[in-house]
């Protein structure tokens, strides 16, 4: 059933590509590497081609990026964080398929793995991975290519 939803999500994503292009172009987005008990939390979206990424999303108008990161992690995973728990890991520019937007990365280390609850409208799956099990083959390029989260995790 999940594979069918991912395939359906991909079709919807590409049908709505002109809208995504306008919506995402020039925006600021966030991603958060959440680490607990030596494992990294990754999410799999419906439209991500089956690849995994860090939780995160778009920054609302007038919202601070760290606050956006906290909000997005809560929305997508059910994990409640405080902006003071985040370590700023820098920014990167995402450029692909004519899109260009800024991505702010954050890291957060938790003492124990919290209970998670995936948001069904955006998230196909979420899982905790040991750092050694995360490879370029399973992670979205924008998550894999920015080195700071991986330095934070090691």
CSV table of C-alpha atoms in Angstrom, one decimal:
chain,number,residue,atom,x,y,z
A,1,UNK,CA,0.0,0.0,0.0
A,2,UNK,CA,2.9,2.4,0.8
A,3,UNK,CA,4.5,1.9,-2.6
A,4,UNK,CA,1.1,2.7,-4.3
A,5,UNK,CA,0.9,5.9,-2.2
A,6,UNK,CA,4.4,6.8,-3.1
A,7,UNK,CA,3.7,6.2,-6.8
A,8,UNK,CA,0.5,8.2,-6.6
A,9,UNK,CA,2.3,11.0,-4.7
A,10,UNK,CA,4.9,11.2,-7.5
A,11,UNK,CA,2.2,11.5,-10.2
A,12,UNK,CA,0.5,14.3,-8.3
A,13,UNK,CA,3.8,16.0,-7.6
A,14,UNK,CA,4.8,16.2,-11.3
A,15,UNK,CA,1.3,17.2,-12.4
A,16,UNK,CA,1.5,20.1,-10.0
A,17,UNK,CA,5.1,20.9,-11.0
A,18,UNK,CA,4.3,24.4,-12.3
A,19,UNK,CA,2.7,25.3,-8.9
A,20,UNK,CA,5.6,23.8,-6.9
A,21,UNK,CA,8.0,25.8,-9.1
A,22,UNK,CA,6.3,29.1,-8.2
A,23,UNK,CA,5.8,28.1,-4.6
A,24,UNK,CA,9.3,26.9,-3.8
A,25,UNK,CA,11.5,29.1,-6.0
A,26,UNK,CA,13.5,31.5,-3.9
A,27,UNK,CA,12.0,30.2,-0.6
A,28,UNK,CA,13.8,29.4,2.6
A,29,UNK,CA,13.4,25.8,3.9
A,30,UNK,CA,14.7,23.9,6.9
A,31,UNK,CA,15.9,20.4,7.7
A,32,UNK,CA,16.7,18.9,11.1
A,33,UNK,CA,19.0,16.0,11.8
A,34,UNK,CA,17.5,14.5,15.0
A,35,UNK,CA,19.8,12.0,16.7
A,36,UNK,CA,18.9,9.8,19.7
A,37,UNK,CA,20.6,6.8,21.1
A,38,UNK,CA,23.1,6.7,18.2
A,39,UNK,CA,20.3,6.7,15.6
A,40,UNK,CA,19.2,9.3,13.1
A,41,UNK,CA,15.5,10.0,12.3
A,42,UNK,CA,14.7,10.1,8.6
A,43,UNK,CA,11.4,10.6,6.8
A,44,UNK,CA,10.2,9.4,3.5
A,45,UNK,CA,7.7,11.7,1.7
A,46,UNK,CA,5.0,10.6,-0.7
A,47,UNK,CA,6.7,12.3,-3.6
A,48,UNK,CA,10.4,11.8,-2.9
A,49,UNK,CA,11.0,8.8,-5.2
A,50,UNK,CA,11.3,6.5,-2.2
A,51,UNK,CA,14.4,8.4,-0.8
A,52,UNK,CA,14.8,9.4,2.8
A,53,UNK,CA,15.5,12.9,4.2
A,54,UNK,CA,15.6,14.9,7.4
A,55,UNK,CA,12.3,16.3,8.8
A,56,UNK,CA,11.7,19.9,7.9
A,57,UNK,CA,9.9,22.2,5.5
A,58,UNK,CA,9.1,25.7,4.5
A,59,UNK,CA,9.6,28.9,6.6
A,60,UNK,CA,6.5,30.9,6.9
A,61,UNK,CA,6.6,34.7,6.3
A,62,UNK,CA,8.0,36.4,9.4
A,63,UNK,CA,9.0,33.2,11.0
A,64,UNK,CA,12.5,32.6,12.2
A,65,UNK,CA,14.2,29.5,10.6
A,66,UNK,CA,14.9,27.8,13.9
A,67,UNK,CA,11.2,28.2,14.9
A,68,UNK,CA,10.2,26.8,11.6
A,69,UNK,CA,12.4,23.8,12.1
A,70,UNK,CA,10.8,23.1,15.5
A,71,UNK,CA,7.3,23.5,14.0
A,72,UNK,CA,8.0,21.2,11.0
A,73,UNK,CA,9.6,18.4,13.1
A,74,UNK,CA,6.5,18.5,15.4
A,75,UNK,CA,4.1,18.5,12.4
A,76,UNK,CA,5.9,15.7,10.5
A,77,UNK,CA,7.0,13.4,13.4
A,78,UNK,CA,5.1,14.4,16.6
A,79,UNK,CA,8.4,15.2,18.3
A,80,UNK,CA,8.3,18.4,20.4
A,81,UNK,CA,11.5,20.3,20.4
A,82,UNK,CA,12.6,23.8,21.6
A,83,UNK,CA,14.6,26.0,19.4
A,84,UNK,CA,17.3,26.1,22.2
A,85,UNK,CA,17.9,22.4,21.5
A,86,UNK,CA,19.0,23.1,17.9
A,87,UNK,CA,22.5,23.5,16.7
A,88,UNK,CA,22.8,25.7,13.6
A,89,UNK,CA,24.6,23.6,10.9
A,90,UNK,CA,24.6,26.3,8.2
A,91,UNK,CA,22.8,26.9,5.0
A,92,UNK,CA,23.1,25.6,1.5
A,93,UNK,CA,21.5,26.5,-1.9
A,94,UNK,CA,19.4,23.8,-3.5
A,95,UNK,CA,19.5,23.9,-7.3
A,96,UNK,CA,17.7,21.3,-9.4
A,97,UNK,CA,15.1,21.1,-12.2
A,98,UNK,CA,15.0,24.9,-12.4
A,99,UNK,CA,14.3,25.3,-8.7
A,100,UNK,CA,16.6,27.3,-6.4
A,101,UNK,CA,16.0,27.8,-2.7
A,102,UNK,CA,17.9,28.2,0.5
A,103,UNK,CA,18.1,25.3,3.0
A,104,UNK,CA,18.9,25.9,6.6
A,105,UNK,CA,20.2,22.8,8.5
A,106,UNK,CA,20.0,22.1,12.2
A,107,UNK,CA,21.0,19.3,14.4
A,108,UNK,CA,19.5,18.1,17.7
A,109,UNK,CA,20.7,15.4,20.0
A,110,UNK,CA,18.2,13.8,22.4
A,111,UNK,CA,19.0,11.6,25.3
A,112,UNK,CA,16.5,8.9,24.4
A,113,UNK,CA,14.3,8.2,21.4
A,114,UNK,CA,11.0,9.9,21.7
A,115,UNK,CA,7.7,8.4,20.6
A,116,UNK,CA,7.0,9.4,17.0
A,117,UNK,CA,3.8,10.0,15.1
A,118,UNK,CA,4.0,10.5,11.3
A,119,UNK,CA,1.8,13.1,9.6
A,120,UNK,CA,-0.1,11.0,7.0
A,121,UNK,CA,-0.7,13.7,4.4
A,122,UNK,CA,3.0,14.4,3.7
A,123,UNK,CA,4.9,11.5,5.2
A,124,UNK,CA,4.9,8.0,3.8
A,125,UNK,CA,7.2,6.6,6.5
A,126,UNK,CA,9.6,7.5,9.3
A,127,UNK,CA,12.3,5.4,10.8
A,128,UNK,CA,15.5,5.6,13.0
A,129,UNK,CA,18.7,4.6,11.2
A,130,UNK,CA,22.1,3.8,12.5
A,131,UNK,CA,24.5,6.3,10.9
A,132,UNK,CA,26.4,3.4,9.3
A,133,UNK,CA,23.2,2.2,7.5
A,134,UNK,CA,22.7,5.6,5.8
A,135,UNK,CA,24.1,5.7,2.3
A,136,UNK,CA,23.8,8.0,-0.7
A,137,UNK,CA,21.6,5.3,-2.3
A,138,UNK,CA,18.8,5.8,0.2
A,139,UNK,CA,19.0,9.5,1.0
A,140,UNK,CA,17.8,12.5,-1.1
A,141,UNK,CA,20.6,14.4,-2.7
A,142,UNK,CA,20.0,17.6,-0.8
A,143,UNK,CA,20.4,15.8,2.5
A,144,UNK,CA,23.4,13.8,1.4
A,145,UNK,CA,25.4,16.6,-0.3
A,146,UNK,CA,25.4,19.1,2.6
A,147,UNK,CA,28.3,17.9,4.8
A,148,UNK,CA,27.5,19.6,8.1
A,149,UNK,CA,24.7,17.3,9.3
A,150,UNK,CA,26.9,14.3,8.8
A,151,UNK,CA,29.8,15.9,10.7
A,152,UNK,CA,27.3,16.6,13.5
A,153,UNK,CA,26.1,13.0,13.6
A,154,UNK,CA,29.6,11.4,13.8
